[in-house]
Coordinates of C-alpha atoms and ligand atoms in Angstrom, one line a residue:
M277 CA -73.9 -11.2 81.6
T278 CA -71.0 -13.5 80.8
D279 CA -67.5 -12.0 80.5
L280 CA -66.2 -11.4 77.0
P281 CA -63.1 -13.4 76.4
S282 CA -60.3 -11.0 75.6
Y283 CA -59.6 -12.3 72.1
L284 CA -63.2 -11.8 71.0
S285 CA -63.0 -8.1 71.6
D286 CA -60.6 -7.3 68.8
S287 CA -59.0 -9.7 66.3
A288 CA -59.2 -13.3 67.2
K289 CA -55.5 -14.2 67.3
V290 CA -53.8 -17.2 68.8
D291 CA -51.0 -16.8 71.3
S292 CA -48.0 -16.1 69.2
A293 CA -45.8 -18.6 71.1
A294 CA -48.0 -21.4 70.0
I295 CA -48.0 -20.6 66.3
K296 CA -44.4 -20.0 65.2
P297 CA -42.6 -22.9 63.7
L298 CA -40.2 -24.8 65.9
P299 CA -36.6 -23.8 65.3
S300 CA -34.9 -25.0 62.1
S301 CA -38.2 -26.7 61.2
R302 CA -40.2 -26.4 58.0
K303 CA -43.7 -27.6 57.3
I304 CA -43.8 -29.9 54.4
Y305 CA -46.8 -31.6 52.7
V306 CA -46.7 -35.0 51.0
E307 CA -49.4 -35.3 48.4
G308 CA -51.4 -38.5 48.0
S309 CA -53.3 -39.9 45.0
R310 CA -55.4 -36.7 44.7
P311 CA -54.4 -33.1 45.2
D312 CA -56.6 -32.7 48.3
I313 CA -54.7 -35.4 50.2
R314 CA -51.9 -33.2 51.6
V315 CA -50.2 -34.8 54.5
P316 CA -48.3 -32.5 56.9
M317 CA -44.9 -33.4 58.3
R318 CA -42.1 -31.4 59.9
E319 CA -38.7 -31.4 58.4
I320 CA -35.8 -30.5 60.7
T321 CA -32.8 -29.1 58.9
V322 CA -29.4 -29.8 60.3
S323 CA -25.9 -28.6 59.5
D324 CA -23.1 -30.6 58.0
T325 CA -20.4 -32.4 59.9
P326 CA -17.5 -30.0 60.7
T327 CA -14.7 -30.3 58.1
E328 CA -12.2 -31.5 60.7
M329 CA -14.6 -34.5 61.4
G330 CA -15.1 -35.4 57.8
G331 CA -17.4 -32.7 56.4
E332 CA -20.3 -35.1 55.7
K333 CA -23.6 -33.8 54.4
N334 CA -26.4 -34.5 56.9
A335 CA -29.9 -35.0 55.6
P336 CA -32.8 -33.3 57.2
V337 CA -34.9 -35.4 59.6
V338 CA -38.7 -35.8 58.9
V339 CA -40.9 -36.1 62.0
Y340 CA -44.6 -36.7 62.7
D341 CA -46.4 -33.4 63.0
T342 CA -49.6 -32.8 65.1
S343 CA -49.4 -29.0 65.2
G344 CA -51.8 -28.4 62.2
P345 CA -51.8 -25.1 60.4
Y346 CA -50.6 -23.3 63.5
S347 CA -47.0 -24.0 62.8
D348 CA -47.3 -23.1 59.1
P349 CA -46.3 -19.4 58.5
E350 CA -48.3 -19.4 55.3
A351 CA -51.6 -20.4 56.9
S352 CA -53.9 -17.6 57.9
I353 CA -55.6 -18.3 61.2
D354 CA -58.6 -16.6 62.6
L355 CA -60.0 -18.3 65.6
R356 CA -63.5 -16.9 64.9
K357 CA -63.7 -18.6 61.6
G358 CA -62.0 -21.8 62.6
L359 CA -59.7 -24.0 60.6
P360 CA -60.3 -24.9 56.9
S361 CA -62.5 -28.0 56.4
L362 CA -60.0 -30.4 55.0
R363 CA -62.3 -33.4 54.8
A364 CA -65.6 -31.6 53.7
A365 CA -65.3 -32.9 50.2
W366 CA -64.4 -36.5 51.2
I367 CA -67.5 -36.6 53.5
A368 CA -69.8 -35.1 50.9
E369 CA -68.8 -37.3 48.0
R370 CA -69.6 -40.5 49.8
G371 CA -73.2 -39.5 49.3
D372 CA -74.5 -40.8 52.6
V373 CA -74.9 -37.7 54.8
E374 CA -77.5 -35.0 54.9
Q375 CA -77.3 -31.5 56.2
L376 CA -79.8 -30.8 58.9
D377 CA -81.9 -27.6 59.0
G378 CA -81.1 -27.1 62.6
Y379 CA -79.8 -28.9 65.6
S380 CA -81.6 -32.0 66.8
S381 CA -80.4 -31.6 70.4
E382 CA -83.0 -29.8 72.5
F383 CA -80.3 -28.4 74.7
T384 CA -78.4 -26.9 71.7
R385 CA -81.6 -25.3 70.4
R386 CA -82.2 -23.7 73.7
R387 CA -78.6 -22.4 73.9
M388 CA -78.9 -20.9 70.4
N389 CA -81.9 -18.9 71.5
D390 CA -80.3 -17.5 74.6
P391 CA -79.2 -13.9 73.9
L392 CA -77.1 -13.8 77.0
L393 CA -74.7 -16.3 75.3
D394 CA -74.2 -14.2 72.1
P395 CA -70.8 -12.9 73.0
L396 CA -69.5 -16.4 73.6
R397 CA -71.0 -18.0 70.6
F398 CA -68.8 -19.2 67.8
M399 CA -69.0 -17.1 64.6
D400 CA -69.6 -19.9 62.2
E401 CA -73.1 -21.2 62.7
R402 CA -72.8 -24.2 60.5
K403 CA -75.6 -26.7 60.1
P404 CA -74.8 -30.2 61.4
L405 CA -74.4 -33.3 59.2
R406 CA -75.9 -36.6 60.0
A407 CA -76.0 -40.0 58.2
K408 CA -79.0 -40.4 55.9
A409 CA -81.6 -42.7 57.3
G410 CA -80.4 -46.3 57.1
H411 CA -76.8 -45.3 56.5
N412 CA -73.7 -45.9 58.7
V413 CA -70.9 -43.4 58.2
S414 CA -68.2 -44.9 60.4
Q415 CA -64.7 -45.5 59.0
M416 CA -65.1 -49.1 60.2
H417 CA -68.2 -49.6 58.1
Y418 CA -66.4 -48.4 55.0
A419 CA -63.4 -50.6 55.9
R420 CA -65.5 -53.6 56.3
K421 CA -67.1 -53.0 52.9
G422 CA -63.6 -52.9 51.4
I423 CA -63.5 -49.2 50.8
I424 CA -60.3 -47.3 51.3
T425 CA -61.3 -43.8 52.3
P426 CA -59.2 -40.7 51.7
E427 CA -58.8 -40.6 55.5
M428 CA -57.1 -44.1 55.3
E429 CA -54.8 -43.1 52.6
F430 CA -53.9 -39.9 54.4
I431 CA -53.0 -41.9 57.5
A432 CA -50.9 -44.4 55.6
I433 CA -48.8 -41.5 54.2
R434 CA -48.6 -39.9 57.6
E435 CA -47.5 -43.0 59.5
N436 CA -44.8 -43.7 56.9
M437 CA -43.1 -40.4 57.5
K438 CA -41.2 -40.6 54.1
L439 CA -39.6 -43.9 55.2
Q440 CA -38.9 -44.9 51.7
E441 CA -36.6 -42.0 51.2
A442 CA -34.9 -42.7 54.5
R443 CA -34.5 -46.3 53.5
E444 CA -32.9 -45.4 50.2
R445 CA -30.4 -43.2 52.1
G446 CA -29.5 -46.1 54.3
L447 CA -30.9 -44.5 57.4
L448 CA -32.8 -47.6 58.4
A449 CA -29.8 -49.9 58.6
D450 CA -28.7 -48.7 62.0
Q451 CA -31.6 -49.7 64.1
H452 CA -31.8 -52.4 66.8
P453 CA -34.4 -55.1 66.2
G454 CA -37.4 -54.6 68.5
Q455 CA -39.4 -56.9 70.7
S456 CA -43.0 -56.4 69.6
F457 CA -45.1 -58.7 71.8
G458 CA -47.2 -59.9 68.9
A459 CA -47.7 -56.5 67.2
S460 CA -47.1 -56.7 63.4
L461 CA -45.3 -53.6 62.2
P462 CA -45.0 -53.7 58.4
D463 CA -42.0 -52.1 56.7
Q464 CA -44.3 -49.9 54.8
I465 CA -47.8 -48.8 55.9
T466 CA -50.2 -49.1 52.9
P467 CA -53.7 -47.7 52.7
E468 CA -54.9 -51.3 52.5
F469 CA -53.1 -52.2 55.7
V470 CA -54.9 -49.2 57.4
R471 CA -58.2 -50.4 56.0
D472 CA -57.7 -53.9 57.2
E473 CA -56.7 -52.9 60.7
V474 CA -59.8 -50.7 61.0
A475 CA -62.1 -53.4 59.6
R476 CA -60.6 -55.9 62.1
G477 CA -61.2 -53.5 65.0
R478 CA -57.5 -53.4 65.8
A479 CA -57.3 -49.7 65.1
I480 CA -59.7 -46.7 65.1
I481 CA -59.8 -43.5 63.1
P482 CA -61.6 -41.0 65.3
A483 CA -63.2 -38.7 62.7
N484 CA -66.7 -37.3 63.3
I485 CA -68.3 -36.1 60.1
N486 CA -69.0 -32.8 61.9
H487 CA -65.3 -32.3 62.5
P488 CA -64.0 -31.9 58.9
E489 CA -61.1 -29.8 60.1
I490 CA -59.1 -32.7 61.4
E491 CA -55.9 -34.1 59.9
P492 CA -56.8 -37.9 60.1
M493 CA -54.8 -40.1 62.5
I494 CA -55.1 -43.6 63.7
I495 CA -54.9 -45.4 67.1
G496 CA -53.8 -49.0 67.0
R497 CA -50.9 -51.1 68.2
N498 CA -49.6 -51.7 64.7
F499 CA -49.1 -48.0 64.3
L500 CA -47.0 -45.3 66.1
V501 CA -48.0 -45.1 69.7
K502 CA -50.2 -42.0 70.3
I503 CA -50.7 -39.6 73.2
N504 CA -53.7 -37.7 74.5
G505 CA -53.6 -34.5 76.4
N506 CA -56.5 -33.5 78.6
I507 CA -57.6 -29.9 78.9
G508 CA -60.7 -28.4 80.4
N509 CA -61.9 -25.9 82.9
S510 CA -63.6 -26.6 86.1
A511 CA -66.1 -24.4 88.0
V512 CA -63.2 -22.8 89.8
T513 CA -60.8 -21.6 87.1
S514 CA -60.1 -21.0 83.4
S515 CA -61.8 -19.3 80.5
I516 CA -62.6 -20.3 76.9
E517 CA -59.6 -18.4 75.8
E518 CA -57.3 -20.3 78.0
E519 CA -58.7 -23.6 76.8
V520 CA -58.2 -22.8 73.1
E521 CA -54.7 -21.7 74.0
K522 CA -54.0 -25.0 75.8
L523 CA -55.2 -26.9 72.7
T524 CA -52.8 -25.1 70.3
W525 CA -50.1 -25.4 72.9
G526 CA -50.7 -29.1 73.5
I527 CA -50.6 -30.0 69.8
R528 CA -47.5 -27.9 69.3
W529 CA -45.6 -30.3 71.6
G530 CA -47.1 -33.4 70.1
A531 CA -50.5 -34.3 71.5
D532 CA -52.2 -36.6 69.0
T533 CA -55.7 -36.1 70.4
I534 CA -57.1 -33.6 73.0
M535 CA -59.8 -34.4 75.4
D536 CA -62.0 -31.5 76.6
L537 CA -62.9 -32.4 80.2
S538 CA -64.6 -29.1 81.0
T539 CA -67.2 -29.0 83.7
G540 CA -67.8 -25.3 84.1
K541 CA -70.9 -23.4 83.1
N542 CA -70.0 -22.6 79.4
I543 CA -68.9 -26.1 78.4
H544 CA -71.0 -26.1 75.2
E545 CA -69.5 -22.8 74.0
T546 CA -66.0 -23.8 75.0
R547 CA -66.3 -27.0 73.1
D548 CA -67.4 -25.2 70.0
W549 CA -64.3 -23.0 70.0
I550 CA -62.0 -25.9 70.7
I551 CA -63.5 -28.2 68.0
R552 CA -63.6 -25.5 65.2
N553 CA -60.0 -24.7 65.9
S554 CA -58.6 -28.2 66.3
P555 CA -56.7 -30.2 63.7
V556 CA -56.6 -33.2 66.0
P557 CA -59.5 -35.4 67.1
I558 CA -61.3 -34.2 70.2
G559 CA -62.7 -36.5 72.9
T560 CA -65.1 -35.8 75.7
V561 CA -66.8 -37.5 78.6
P562 CA -70.5 -36.6 78.0
I563 CA -71.7 -37.8 81.4
Y564 CA -69.9 -34.7 82.9
Q565 CA -72.1 -32.4 80.9
A566 CA -75.2 -34.5 81.5
L567 CA -74.5 -34.2 85.3
E568 CA -74.2 -30.4 84.9
K569 CA -77.7 -30.4 83.3
V570 CA -79.2 -32.0 86.4
G571 CA -77.5 -29.7 88.8
G572 CA -74.8 -32.1 89.8
V573 CA -77.2 -34.6 91.4
A574 CA -76.2 -38.0 90.0
E575 CA -79.5 -39.7 91.0
D576 CA -81.4 -37.3 88.7
L577 CA -79.6 -38.4 85.6
T578 CA -81.8 -40.1 83.0
W579 CA -81.2 -41.9 79.7
E580 CA -83.1 -39.1 77.9
I581 CA -80.8 -36.3 79.3
F582 CA -77.7 -38.4 78.5
R583 CA -79.0 -39.2 75.0
D584 CA -79.6 -35.5 74.2
T585 CA -76.1 -34.7 75.4
L586 CA -74.6 -37.3 73.1
I587 CA -76.5 -35.9 70.2
E588 CA -75.6 -32.3 71.2
Q589 CA -71.9 -33.2 71.2
A590 CA -72.0 -35.4 68.1
E591 CA -73.5 -32.5 66.2
Q592 CA -70.7 -30.2 67.4
G593 CA -68.2 -32.7 66.1
V594 CA -66.7 -34.5 69.1
D595 CA -64.7 -37.4 67.6
Y596 CA -64.7 -39.9 70.5
F597 CA -66.8 -40.3 73.7
T598 CA -65.6 -41.8 77.0
I599 CA -68.6 -43.8 78.1
H600 CA -68.4 -45.6 81.4
A601 CA -70.9 -48.4 80.4
G602 CA -68.8 -51.1 82.0
V603 CA -69.7 -50.0 85.6
R604 CA -72.5 -52.4 86.4
L605 CA -74.6 -52.7 89.5
H606 CA -73.0 -55.9 90.7
H607 CA -69.5 -54.5 90.3
V608 CA -70.0 -51.7 92.8
P609 CA -69.7 -53.9 96.0
L610 CA -66.4 -55.2 94.7
T611 CA -64.9 -51.8 95.4
A612 CA -66.0 -51.6 99.1
K613 CA -62.7 -52.9 100.6
R614 CA -60.4 -50.9 98.3
T615 CA -57.8 -48.5 99.6
T616 CA -59.0 -45.8 97.3
G617 CA -62.5 -46.9 96.3
I618 CA -63.7 -45.5 92.9
V619 CA -61.4 -42.7 91.6
S620 CA -62.9 -42.3 88.2
R621 CA -65.2 -39.3 88.0
G622 CA -67.5 -40.9 85.4
G623 CA -67.3 -44.3 87.3
S624 CA -68.3 -42.8 90.6
I625 CA -71.3 -40.9 89.0
M626 CA -72.5 -44.2 87.5
A627 CA -71.9 -46.2 90.7
K628 CA -73.9 -43.6 92.6
W629 CA -76.7 -43.8 90.1
C630 CA -76.8 -47.6 90.2
L631 CA -76.9 -47.7 94.0
A632 CA -79.4 -44.9 94.4
H633 CA -81.9 -46.6 92.0
H634 CA -80.7 -50.1 92.7
K635 CA -80.9 -50.6 89.0
E636 CA -78.6 -51.7 86.2
S637 CA -76.7 -48.7 84.6
F638 CA -78.7 -47.0 81.9
L639 CA -75.5 -46.8 79.8
Y640 CA -75.2 -50.6 79.8
E641 CA -78.9 -51.1 79.2
H642 CA -79.1 -48.6 76.3
F643 CA -75.8 -49.6 74.8
E644 CA -77.3 -50.5 71.4
D645 CA -79.2 -47.2 71.3
I646 CA -75.9 -45.4 71.9
C647 CA -74.3 -47.4 69.0
E648 CA -77.1 -46.0 66.7
I649 CA -76.1 -42.5 67.6
M650 CA -72.4 -43.2 67.2
K651 CA -72.7 -44.6 63.7
A652 CA -74.9 -41.7 62.5
Y653 CA -71.9 -39.3 63.0
D654 CA -69.0 -41.6 63.2
V655 CA -68.2 -41.0 66.8
S656 CA -65.8 -43.6 68.3
F657 CA -66.2 -45.2 71.7
S658 CA -63.6 -44.9 74.3
L659 CA -65.1 -47.4 76.8
G660 CA -64.4 -45.8 80.2
D661 CA -62.5 -47.6 83.0
G662 CA -64.8 -46.4 85.7
L663 CA -63.4 -49.0 88.1
R664 CA -59.7 -48.4 87.5
P665 CA -57.5 -48.7 90.5
G666 CA -56.6 -45.4 92.2
S667 CA -53.7 -46.8 94.1
V668 CA -51.1 -49.5 93.5
A669 CA -52.8 -51.4 96.4
D670 CA -56.0 -51.8 94.3
A671 CA -54.3 -52.7 91.0
N672 CA -55.6 -55.8 89.1
D673 CA -58.4 -56.5 91.6
A674 CA -61.8 -58.1 91.0
A675 CA -63.6 -54.9 90.4
Q676 CA -61.1 -53.7 87.7
F677 CA -61.0 -57.0 85.9
G678 CA -64.8 -57.6 86.3
E679 CA -65.3 -54.3 84.5
L680 CA -62.8 -55.2 81.8
E681 CA -64.8 -58.3 81.0
T682 CA -67.9 -56.2 80.5
L683 CA -66.0 -53.9 78.3
G684 CA -65.0 -56.9 76.1
E685 CA -68.7 -57.8 75.9
L686 CA -69.6 -54.2 74.9
T687 CA -66.8 -54.1 72.3
K688 CA -68.5 -57.0 70.4
I689 CA -71.8 -55.1 70.5
A690 CA -70.1 -52.0 69.1
W691 CA -68.5 -54.0 66.3
K692 CA -71.8 -55.6 65.5
H693 CA -72.9 -52.1 64.6
D694 CA -69.6 -51.3 62.8
V695 CA -68.9 -48.7 65.5
Q696 CA -65.2 -48.0 66.2
C697 CA -64.1 -48.7 69.7
M698 CA -61.1 -48.4 72.0
I699 CA -60.8 -49.4 75.6
E700 CA -59.6 -47.3 78.5
G701 CA -57.3 -48.7 81.2
P702 CA -55.6 -47.9 84.5
G703 CA -54.6 -45.9 86.5
H704 CA -52.2 -47.0 89.3
V705 CA -50.4 -50.3 88.7
P706 CA -46.9 -51.4 90.0
M707 CA -44.5 -52.4 87.3
Q708 CA -44.8 -56.1 87.8
L709 CA -48.5 -56.1 87.2
I710 CA -48.6 -54.0 84.1
K711 CA -48.1 -56.7 81.5
E712 CA -51.0 -58.7 82.9
N713 CA -53.2 -55.6 82.2
M714 CA -52.2 -55.5 78.6
D715 CA -52.5 -59.2 78.0
K716 CA -55.9 -59.4 79.6
Q717 CA -57.2 -56.4 77.7
L718 CA -56.1 -58.0 74.3
E719 CA -57.8 -61.2 75.3
C720 CA -61.1 -59.8 76.7
C721 CA -61.5 -57.1 74.0
D722 CA -60.4 -59.0 70.9
E723 CA -57.4 -56.7 70.3
A724 CA -59.4 -53.5 70.2
P725 CA -57.0 -50.7 70.9
F726 CA -56.1 -50.0 74.5
Y727 CA -55.8 -46.5 75.8
T728 CA -54.4 -46.1 79.3
L729 CA -54.0 -43.3 81.9
G730 CA -50.3 -43.8 82.8
P731 CA -50.3 -46.1 84.7
L732 CA -48.6 -44.7 87.7
I733 CA -46.1 -47.2 89.0
T734 CA -46.0 -45.8 92.6
D735 CA -48.1 -43.5 94.7
I736 CA -45.3 -41.7 96.7
A737 CA -44.6 -38.8 94.4
P738 CA -47.3 -36.1 94.3
G739 CA -45.9 -33.3 92.2
Y740 CA -44.0 -35.7 90.0
D741 CA -46.8 -38.0 88.8
H742 CA -45.9 -37.2 85.1
I743 CA -42.8 -39.2 85.9
T744 CA -44.4 -42.0 88.0
S745 CA -47.0 -42.4 85.2
G746 CA -44.6 -41.9 82.3
I747 CA -42.6 -44.9 83.4
G748 CA -45.8 -47.1 83.4
A749 CA -46.9 -45.5 80.1
A750 CA -43.6 -46.4 78.4
M751 CA -43.9 -50.0 79.6
I752 CA -47.5 -50.5 78.6
G753 CA -46.8 -48.8 75.3
W754 CA -44.1 -51.3 74.6
Y755 CA -46.4 -54.2 75.5
G756 CA -48.9 -53.0 73.0
C757 CA -51.0 -50.1 74.4
A758 CA -52.1 -47.9 71.4
M759 CA -52.6 -44.5 73.1
L760 CA -51.3 -43.1 76.3
C761 CA -53.3 -40.5 78.2
Y762 CA -51.0 -38.0 79.7
V763 CA -50.7 -37.1 83.4
T764 CA -49.3 -33.7 84.4
P765 CA -47.2 -32.8 87.4
K766 CA -50.4 -31.3 88.9
E767 CA -52.2 -34.7 88.9
H768 CA -54.0 -35.2 92.3
L769 CA -53.1 -31.6 93.2
G770 CA -54.8 -29.1 90.9
L771 CA -55.7 -28.0 87.4
P772 CA -52.7 -28.0 85.0
N773 CA -51.6 -24.7 83.6
K774 CA -49.8 -24.2 80.3
D775 CA -46.4 -25.2 81.6
D776 CA -47.9 -28.4 83.1
V777 CA -49.5 -29.2 79.8
K778 CA -46.2 -28.9 78.0
T779 CA -44.4 -31.0 80.7
G780 CA -47.1 -33.7 80.5
I781 CA -47.0 -33.8 76.7
I782 CA -43.2 -34.0 76.5
T783 CA -43.1 -36.7 79.1
Y784 CA -45.6 -38.7 77.2
K785 CA -43.8 -38.2 73.8
I786 CA -40.8 -39.7 75.5
A787 CA -42.8 -42.7 76.7
A788 CA -44.5 -43.2 73.3
H789 CA -41.3 -42.9 71.4
A790 CA -39.5 -45.2 73.8
A791 CA -42.2 -47.7 73.1
D792 CA -41.9 -47.3 69.3
L793 CA -38.2 -47.9 69.6
A794 CA -38.6 -51.0 71.8
K795 CA -41.3 -52.5 69.6
G796 CA -39.0 -52.0 66.6
H797 CA -41.3 -49.6 64.7
P798 CA -39.5 -49.1 61.3
G799 CA -37.6 -45.9 61.2
A800 CA -38.2 -45.1 64.9
Q801 CA -34.5 -44.8 65.5
I802 CA -33.7 -42.3 62.7
R803 CA -34.2 -39.3 65.0
D804 CA -32.2 -40.8 67.8
N805 CA -29.3 -41.6 65.5
A806 CA -29.4 -38.1 64.0
L807 CA -29.4 -36.5 67.4
S808 CA -26.6 -38.7 68.7
K809 CA -24.5 -37.9 65.7
A810 CA -25.1 -34.2 66.2
R811 CA -24.2 -34.6 69.9
F812 CA -21.0 -36.5 69.1
E813 CA -20.0 -33.9 66.5
F814 CA -20.6 -31.0 68.8
R815 CA -23.3 -29.6 66.5
W816 CA -25.1 -28.0 69.5
E817 CA -27.9 -26.2 67.5
D818 CA -28.7 -29.5 65.8
Q819 CA -28.8 -31.3 69.1
F820 CA -31.3 -28.8 70.5
N821 CA -33.4 -28.7 67.3
L822 CA -33.7 -32.5 66.9
G823 CA -34.9 -32.8 70.5
L824 CA -38.5 -32.9 71.7
D825 CA -38.1 -29.5 73.4
P826 CA -35.5 -27.4 71.7
D827 CA -36.3 -24.3 73.8
T828 CA -35.5 -26.0 77.1
A829 CA -32.4 -27.7 75.8
R830 CA -31.0 -24.4 74.5
A831 CA -31.9 -22.6 77.7
Y832 CA -30.2 -25.1 79.9
H833 CA -27.1 -25.0 77.7
D834 CA -27.0 -21.2 77.7
E835 CA -27.4 -21.0 81.4
T836 CA -23.6 -21.6 81.7
L837 CA -22.3 -21.0 78.2
P838 CA -24.4 -18.3 76.6
K839 CA -21.9 -17.2 74.0
E840 CA -22.5 -18.0 70.4
S841 CA -19.0 -19.4 70.1
A842 CA -19.9 -22.1 72.7
K843 CA -22.4 -23.5 70.1
V844 CA -19.4 -24.9 68.2
A845 CA -17.2 -25.7 71.1
H846 CA -16.2 -29.3 71.6
F847 CA -17.4 -29.5 75.2
C848 CA -20.2 -28.3 77.4
S849 CA -20.2 -27.0 81.0
M850 CA -21.0 -30.4 82.5
C851 CA -17.5 -31.9 82.2
G852 CA -15.6 -28.9 80.8
P853 CA -13.1 -29.1 77.9
K854 CA -10.6 -31.5 79.6
F855 CA -13.0 -34.2 80.6
C856 CA -15.4 -34.4 77.7
S857 CA -15.7 -38.1 76.9
M858 CA -17.1 -37.4 73.4
K859 CA -14.1 -35.2 72.6
I860 CA -11.7 -37.8 73.9
S861 CA -13.2 -40.6 71.9
Q862 CA -13.1 -38.4 68.8
E863 CA -9.4 -38.0 69.4
V864 CA -8.9 -41.7 69.9
R865 CA -10.6 -42.2 66.5
D866 CA -8.4 -39.6 64.8
Y867 CA -5.3 -41.1 66.3
A868 CA -6.3 -44.6 65.1
A869 CA -7.0 -43.3 61.7
E870 CA -3.6 -41.5 61.5
H871 CA -1.7 -44.5 62.7
G872 CA -3.6 -47.1 60.7
I873 CA -4.8 -49.1 63.7
D874 CA -8.2 -49.9 65.2
E875 CA -9.6 -48.0 68.1
V876 CA -8.9 -50.6 70.8
S877 CA -5.2 -50.9 69.9
A878 CA -5.1 -47.2 69.6
I879 CA -6.0 -47.0 73.2
D880 CA -3.3 -49.5 74.2
A881 CA -0.6 -48.2 71.9
G882 CA -1.1 -44.6 72.3
M883 CA -2.1 -44.0 75.9
Q884 CA 0.9 -42.0 76.8
E885 CA 1.1 -40.0 73.6
K886 CA -2.7 -39.5 73.8
S887 CA -2.5 -37.8 77.2
R888 CA 0.1 -35.4 76.0
E889 CA -1.9 -34.5 72.9
F890 CA -5.0 -34.1 75.0
V891 CA -3.5 -31.6 77.4
E892 CA -2.2 -29.6 74.4
S893 CA -5.5 -29.5 72.5
G894 CA -7.3 -28.8 75.7
S895 CA -5.5 -25.6 76.2
K896 CA -6.1 -24.7 72.6
I897 CA -9.9 -24.9 73.1
Y898 CA -9.6 -22.6 76.1
D899 CA -8.2 -20.0 73.9
K900 CA -11.0 -20.2 71.5
V901 CA -13.9 -19.6 73.9
Ligands
IRN1086 C1 -57.8 -42.8 79.9 C2 -57.7 -44.1 80.3 N1 -58.4 -44.2 81.4 C3 -59.0 -43.1 81.7 N2 -58.6 -42.2 80.8 C4 -59.0 -40.8 80.8 O1 -59.5 -40.3 82.0 C5 -60.2 -40.6 79.9 O2 -59.9 -40.7 78.5 C6 -60.7 -39.2 80.2 O3 -59.8 -38.2 79.7 C7 -60.5 -39.3 81.7 C8 -61.8 -39.7 82.3 O4 -61.8 -39.7 83.6 P1 -62.8 -40.4 84.6 O5 -64.2 -39.7 84.4 O6 -62.8 -41.8 84.3 O7 -62.2 -40.0 85.9
FE2_1087 FE1 -54.7 -41.2 90.6

C-alpha cells in the first residue's frame, strides 16, 4: 500500500508560505476584448519621496506575474479540485475538439483500475479532449490560418505589462538603448504580432488542450526572456506533496514554465497533481517514464511503449515534450573521445538503444508519427540536446553540432505539420564559444526558439553552478535565447530542495532580466529605475519590495539594523552614516541647488564647507537612531 501524502488526509491546502502575496504587492487583472480574458499582473506599491528630498509622488511598478491564483488572497484554492479552467471556453468554442469517453492510453486505463492507487489519485476524473479526426488544434495551425486566438490576445496584454501607461508617465524615457543582435522588439506587442511570430515558428505558445488551467505565455526571442524550473522526484527521495509544493514555490519566485522530471514509481499520479494545480505550462521528458515501464532497460524500449507514453501524458495535459530525436546512430561514435561522453539522460538512453540494436533511433524514424500526436492535443516539441557537452572541454564539438543540424531538419518536419517547436541547447560552454551556439542554432533551425541549460561557463565550482550557469544564461539570453533552463546550487551533487529551487529561480530571473535590459526590451528598465530611486532616497522598504527577493533583502538589512527607525535612516550598516556615498551625493545636490551652481562646481567650490556640514549632519543622524 502506498503512503498517503499528508495533505490528502485532511483538507488539501498549499503551504502557506507559497500563497501569500509578496510584500506591498497587489494582484491586478487587465481585461482584454472579452470579459474572460483577464490577464494577471503584480503591482508593487511604493511610498513617496521624503519631503526633504522633494516629496515627489512615486507611481506603483507593474511586473510580470507567474504565480497564478496562489498569490491572490481572493482565490479559493483546493489542491484536490485543481485550479479553475481559464481556457475551457476558448478551446470548446473553436469547435474542433471532442471529449473522449475514457483514456486512450493503455497504461492510464490500467492505472485507473488499480485499487492500490486510489489514495494517490487526483479527485477530478475529467475526460480527456482530443482533436476531432482530421483537425489540428495547435496554436501554430490557427496562427497560420490567420486566426488570433484568445490565448494570443492574452499574451499580447501580458507581455506589454501596461507599458502604455508607463510611457504616458514618461517612465520609458530613461532607458539605455539595447543591442538586440537581430531581435525585433516592437514598442507595443499586439495580438497580431503574437500571431505572426507563432505562424513564422519564431515563438511558441505551449498550451495543451488538456491543460485549460494555464495562463497563456509565449517563448520567443522577440518577447521577454523566459525561465524554466525543473522539479521531480527520483527513486530515492521526495513525495507528491513535495513536488506540488515545489511547483507553487517555483512560480512564486518567477518560473515561467515547470518541467516535471520525476522518475520514481508514482510519476503518473504526481504529474496529475502538478498539472491540475499549475497555472504555468508543464514540460516533461516522456522517455524517462517509458524507461520505467521497461524496468530501466534501455534496449527493451519500443516505439509502441513510447507512443503510448506520449498519449498518456498528452491526455493528462503536458504542454511540451523534450524528445531526443536528434541523437542518431552515426552521431554516437563522435562522442567516444569526449572528456565527459554523453551527459544527457535522454541522450544516453537513446544512444544505448541505437548501439544495442545497431539501428537508427525510433524517435527519429517515427518523427512524423510523433507530430500526428502532438497536433491532436497541441503539445509543443522541445527537441532535446542529447549530445550537449558536459564539460567546457567538449563544447561546440562535432557531436554537438551534428545533432544540432539534425534538430534543424526535424524542425522543418514539425512545421510541415504546423506543430510548435523549440530547440534545446547546451550545457557547458566557455564564454567565448557561446555566441557561436546561438548563431548556429538560429541558422540551422530557421529561428525556432532556443532553450538552453545554462550554459555553465566553467566546470570548477560544484556547489555554485547556479552562478557558473547564470553567467552563461545571461549571455545567451542577450544573444537571443528565448528560454533559460535553471540550474540550482545542487547541480551535479544531488536533488534540489525548496531553498535550492528558490536560489535557482532568482538566479535565472537575474539572467533573464539582464538579457531583456541588454536587448533593449521596451520598459525593461522601469523596475531598475524605480529601485535605484528608492535606494538613493533611502526608502528601504521600497528597495526591498521592488527587488526579486524582498524577504532576503530585508533579512540581510535587519541582521545589523533591525530597528524600524533604520528603515528611514539615510545609511546602512555597510558604510555607516559617515561614509554613505548616496547620502554625500544627496548633500552635494542640495548644496548646489541652494547656491545656484551645478554639481561639479559645487564639489570644487564647496569642498571645505561640505566637509564641515557633513560632520555636523552625521552626528545628527546618530542621534536619531
Ligand atoms: C534544457 C536545455 N537543454 C536541456 N534542457 C533540459 O534538461 C530539458 O528541458 C530537461 O528539463 C532536461 C533534460 O535532461 P536530459 O534528459 O537531456 O539530461
Ligand atoms: Fe553538467
